[in-house]
Amino acid sequence: MTPAAVVVSIGAKTPLGLSAIETGFAYRASAVGMREAPIVEEEGADPVTMCFLPTLDPLLVGHRRASKLAISALDEALSGVMPAIQQMRTRLVLIMDEHLGMAGPDSRPPAVELGADVVQRASMSTPQVQLETSVRGPAGLGFVLPGTLDALARGSIEAAIVGGVHTDYDPARVRALAQAGRLFKPDNLDSMIPGEMAAFFVLMRPDVARTYKLQPLVQIFTVATAFDKIRPDNDEPAFEAIGLTVAVRKAGAQLAEEKLRAGWLLTDLSFERHRLFEHQSMIIRTQSLWWEPQQWDPPALRMGALGAAAMPLHVVLAAEAWRRGWAPHSVAFSCAGSDGGERAAMLISKP
């Protein structure tokens, strides 16, 4: 298979590590990032179980906290391609959570400020940078990456910095999850554990990477999207799994054509049962694309909810796994689903 682009540098900041390599090794060692957070659902309630970074100011919340996470991961990703990227025409693709797109008290969506902070930092390393944002949550990467891959293929840009940032470390966010019945508690296991993280990677065409003598870490082939009726707030049957099945089949078309299969599934699954049922159904309906046994990898079970950082984090974990030799298979799918019904799947492989 011929890749559409290759990943040449990565960066991450997660509850398991302050860099991509720390996160990769801690994840390989089955570390968990869950701890008691200094945030409560309401006055007098028990503390919330959360995966968060204790190295950040405990009074820093919301999109300002997300900005700190994103800039740290971005700096790491850019450090791996300096000084080559300084003179390149570059696109910065930033994936953010859906709730950041809603207008705040000053009528300005927090996503605007977060995007401005990140692109300002990126422009210090690569002045010819353009910003593109997606406020679609976990599946957001699937809706913006095709255009970026096309721009790379046409040569209108020479590199793309792609990343996602997520944080649930905010009293308002915790209250919203609790009111929706989605906040993890000992008596509410059909739920999600709040989390926070940021992950970035730098994309180039294979020939451009070779020109600058940059080592490919991951090959990206195709990305596909679809929509599903199931949402956290409705009772649509999860076992239909129409959206996720369509996305995986479309993304895996090259595998089917060349009679190859994948053996690794990186997902954004939490403890919510409707998403688990959806994935079970999808796997059954797409068996022709998978080796046996299939390795399911849901980082959220140990790192908290992945949010908009889901698919970028999958790329970072895959890059570290293939580089260090602990990956279960050389071909993988990255899958994610947003609360609005958006579903995305991406086919990646070891270089």
Short mmCIF file of N, CA and C in Angstrom, two decimals, residues 10-15 53 65-75 77 92-98 100 114-115 118 131-142 144-145 160-167 195-202 303 305-316 346:
data_model
loop_
_atom_site.label_atom_id
_atom_site.label_comp_id
_atom_site.label_asym_id
_atom_site.label_seq_id
_atom_site.Cartn_x
_atom_site.Cartn_y
_atom_site.Cartn_z
N ILE A 10 6.46 13.47 16.88
CA ILE A 10 5.30 13.38 17.76
C ILE A 10 5.56 14.13 19.07
N GLY A 11 4.47 14.45 19.75
CA GLY A 11 4.56 15.07 21.06
C GLY A 11 3.29 14.80 21.85
N ALA A 12 3.41 14.68 23.15
CA ALA A 12 2.23 14.41 23.97
C ALA A 12 2.45 14.86 25.40
N LYS A 13 1.34 15.17 26.05
CA LYS A 13 1.35 15.45 27.49
C LYS A 13 0.08 14.83 28.04
N THR A 14 0.23 13.84 28.91
CA THR A 14 -0.90 13.05 29.37
C THR A 14 -0.78 12.77 30.87
N PRO A 15 -1.81 12.20 31.48
CA PRO A 15 -1.71 11.83 32.90
C PRO A 15 -0.66 10.75 33.17
N LEU A 53 -3.24 15.98 35.21
CA LEU A 53 -1.82 16.24 35.42
C LEU A 53 -1.62 17.04 36.71
N ARG A 65 -6.40 25.90 30.74
CA ARG A 65 -5.63 24.69 31.08
C ARG A 65 -5.33 23.90 29.81
N ALA A 66 -6.31 23.81 28.93
CA ALA A 66 -6.11 23.12 27.66
C ALA A 66 -4.98 23.75 26.86
N SER A 67 -4.88 25.07 26.92
CA SER A 67 -3.83 25.77 26.20
C SER A 67 -2.44 25.36 26.70
N LYS A 68 -2.29 25.23 28.02
CA LYS A 68 -1.01 24.78 28.59
C LYS A 68 -0.66 23.38 28.10
N LEU A 69 -1.66 22.50 28.09
CA LEU A 69 -1.44 21.13 27.63
C LEU A 69 -1.01 21.11 26.17
N ALA A 70 -1.77 21.85 25.34
CA ALA A 70 -1.53 21.83 23.90
C ALA A 70 -0.16 22.38 23.54
N ILE A 71 0.22 23.50 24.15
CA ILE A 71 1.49 24.14 23.81
C ILE A 71 2.67 23.24 24.17
N SER A 72 2.57 22.54 25.29
CA SER A 72 3.64 21.64 25.70
C SER A 72 3.82 20.50 24.69
N ALA A 73 2.71 19.87 24.28
CA ALA A 73 2.79 18.77 23.31
C ALA A 73 3.23 19.29 21.94
N LEU A 74 2.76 20.48 21.57
CA LEU A 74 3.15 21.08 20.30
C LEU A 74 4.66 21.34 20.26
N ASP A 75 5.20 21.90 21.33
CA ASP A 75 6.64 22.19 21.37
C ASP A 75 7.46 20.92 21.17
N ALA A 77 6.52 18.14 19.59
CA ALA A 77 6.40 17.68 18.20
C ALA A 77 7.25 18.52 17.26
N LEU A 92 -1.54 24.13 10.52
CA LEU A 92 -1.77 23.64 11.87
C LEU A 92 -3.23 23.23 11.99
N VAL A 93 -3.46 21.97 12.26
CA VAL A 93 -4.81 21.43 12.42
C VAL A 93 -5.02 21.14 13.90
N LEU A 94 -5.98 21.82 14.51
CA LEU A 94 -6.22 21.69 15.94
C LEU A 94 -7.63 21.14 16.18
N ILE A 95 -7.72 19.99 16.85
CA ILE A 95 -9.00 19.36 17.16
C ILE A 95 -9.36 19.69 18.61
N MET A 96 -10.59 20.17 18.81
CA MET A 96 -11.02 20.57 20.15
C MET A 96 -12.37 19.94 20.48
N ASP A 97 -12.70 19.96 21.77
CA ASP A 97 -13.96 19.37 22.23
C ASP A 97 -15.16 20.23 21.84
N GLU A 98 -16.32 19.55 21.68
CA GLU A 98 -17.52 20.23 21.21
C GLU A 98 -17.96 21.38 22.13
N LEU A 100 -16.32 23.45 23.75
CA LEU A 100 -15.52 24.66 23.62
C LEU A 100 -16.01 25.56 22.49
N LEU A 114 -8.37 29.42 22.49
CA LEU A 114 -7.47 28.28 22.51
C LEU A 114 -6.72 28.17 21.17
N GLY A 115 -7.44 28.31 20.08
CA GLY A 115 -6.80 28.27 18.77
C GLY A 115 -5.78 29.37 18.58
N VAL A 118 -2.52 28.56 20.49
CA VAL A 118 -1.71 27.49 19.90
C VAL A 118 -1.05 27.94 18.60
N LEU A 131 -3.90 28.22 10.31
CA LEU A 131 -4.66 27.47 11.31
C LEU A 131 -5.97 26.94 10.74
N GLU A 132 -6.23 25.68 11.00
CA GLU A 132 -7.54 25.08 10.71
C GLU A 132 -8.00 24.37 11.96
N THR A 133 -9.24 24.61 12.38
CA THR A 133 -9.73 24.01 13.62
C THR A 133 -10.94 23.13 13.35
N SER A 134 -11.15 22.21 14.27
CA SER A 134 -12.33 21.36 14.26
C SER A 134 -12.84 21.29 15.69
N VAL A 135 -14.10 21.61 15.88
CA VAL A 135 -14.68 21.55 17.22
C VAL A 135 -15.74 20.45 17.23
N ARG A 136 -15.32 19.27 16.77
CA ARG A 136 -16.22 18.13 16.65
C ARG A 136 -15.90 17.03 17.66
N GLY A 137 -14.94 17.24 18.56
CA GLY A 137 -14.64 16.24 19.56
C GLY A 137 -13.81 15.08 19.04
N PRO A 138 -13.96 13.88 19.64
CA PRO A 138 -13.08 12.75 19.34
C PRO A 138 -12.96 12.40 17.86
N ALA A 139 -14.05 12.48 17.10
CA ALA A 139 -14.02 12.12 15.68
C ALA A 139 -13.60 13.28 14.79
N GLY A 140 -13.27 14.42 15.38
CA GLY A 140 -12.99 15.62 14.61
C GLY A 140 -11.87 15.48 13.61
N LEU A 141 -10.84 14.69 13.94
CA LEU A 141 -9.71 14.54 13.02
C LEU A 141 -10.15 13.97 11.68
N GLY A 142 -11.11 13.06 11.73
CA GLY A 142 -11.57 12.45 10.49
C GLY A 142 -12.18 13.42 9.51
N VAL A 144 -11.29 16.71 9.13
CA VAL A 144 -10.37 17.73 8.62
C VAL A 144 -9.12 17.14 7.96
N LEU A 145 -8.79 15.90 8.31
CA LEU A 145 -7.56 15.32 7.76
C LEU A 145 -7.60 15.10 6.25
N ALA A 160 2.20 19.40 7.79
CA ALA A 160 1.00 19.65 8.58
C ALA A 160 1.28 19.27 10.03
N ILE A 161 0.94 20.17 10.93
CA ILE A 161 1.04 19.89 12.36
C ILE A 161 -0.37 19.58 12.84
N VAL A 162 -0.60 18.36 13.24
CA VAL A 162 -1.95 17.90 13.57
C VAL A 162 -2.00 17.54 15.05
N GLY A 163 -3.00 18.05 15.75
CA GLY A 163 -3.07 17.74 17.17
C GLY A 163 -4.46 17.90 17.74
N GLY A 164 -4.65 17.31 18.90
CA GLY A 164 -5.91 17.43 19.62
C GLY A 164 -5.64 17.67 21.08
N VAL A 165 -6.54 18.40 21.72
CA VAL A 165 -6.38 18.70 23.15
C VAL A 165 -7.72 18.52 23.84
N HIS A 166 -7.66 17.99 25.05
CA HIS A 166 -8.89 17.71 25.80
C HIS A 166 -8.62 17.88 27.29
N THR A 167 -9.57 18.47 27.99
CA THR A 167 -9.52 18.48 29.45
C THR A 167 -10.93 18.55 30.02
N GLY A 195 -10.83 13.03 32.01
CA GLY A 195 -9.40 13.00 31.72
C GLY A 195 -8.93 14.30 31.11
N GLU A 196 -7.65 14.37 30.83
CA GLU A 196 -7.08 15.51 30.12
C GLU A 196 -5.76 15.11 29.49
N MET A 197 -5.50 15.64 28.31
CA MET A 197 -4.27 15.32 27.58
C MET A 197 -4.21 16.14 26.30
N ALA A 198 -3.04 16.13 25.69
CA ALA A 198 -2.85 16.73 24.38
C ALA A 198 -1.86 15.88 23.62
N ALA A 199 -2.06 15.75 22.31
CA ALA A 199 -1.15 14.97 21.47
C ALA A 199 -1.04 15.64 20.11
N PHE A 200 0.18 15.70 19.57
CA PHE A 200 0.44 16.32 18.27
C PHE A 200 1.37 15.44 17.46
N PHE A 201 1.24 15.53 16.14
CA PHE A 201 2.19 14.87 15.25
C PHE A 201 2.38 15.73 14.00
N VAL A 202 3.52 15.56 13.35
CA VAL A 202 3.85 16.32 12.15
C VAL A 202 3.80 15.39 10.95
N MET A 303 -6.34 6.20 31.11
CA MET A 303 -5.90 7.59 31.03
C MET A 303 -7.07 8.57 31.15
N ALA A 305 -11.07 9.95 29.91
CA ALA A 305 -11.67 10.28 28.62
C ALA A 305 -10.67 11.00 27.72
N LEU A 306 -10.60 10.57 26.46
CA LEU A 306 -9.62 11.12 25.52
C LEU A 306 -10.12 12.37 24.82
N GLY A 307 -11.42 12.50 24.68
CA GLY A 307 -11.98 13.68 24.02
C GLY A 307 -11.37 13.93 22.66
N ALA A 308 -11.15 15.19 22.33
CA ALA A 308 -10.63 15.58 21.02
C ALA A 308 -9.20 15.12 20.78
N ALA A 309 -8.51 14.67 21.82
CA ALA A 309 -7.13 14.19 21.66
C ALA A 309 -7.08 12.73 21.25
N ALA A 310 -8.24 12.08 21.08
CA ALA A 310 -8.28 10.63 20.89
C ALA A 310 -7.42 10.15 19.72
N MET A 311 -7.74 10.58 18.51
CA MET A 311 -7.04 10.04 17.34
C MET A 311 -5.58 10.50 17.26
N PRO A 312 -5.27 11.76 17.58
CA PRO A 312 -3.83 12.13 17.66
C PRO A 312 -3.07 11.31 18.69
N LEU A 313 -3.70 11.00 19.83
CA LEU A 313 -3.04 10.18 20.83
C LEU A 313 -2.80 8.77 20.31
N HIS A 314 -3.76 8.24 19.55
CA HIS A 314 -3.57 6.91 18.95
C HIS A 314 -2.33 6.89 18.07
N VAL A 315 -2.13 7.95 17.29
CA VAL A 315 -0.96 8.03 16.42
C VAL A 315 0.32 8.06 17.26
N VAL A 316 0.32 8.82 18.34
CA VAL A 316 1.49 8.91 19.21
C VAL A 316 1.80 7.54 19.82
N MET A 346 -9.34 5.64 10.84
CA MET A 346 -8.11 5.94 10.11
C MET A 346 -7.24 4.69 10.04
#
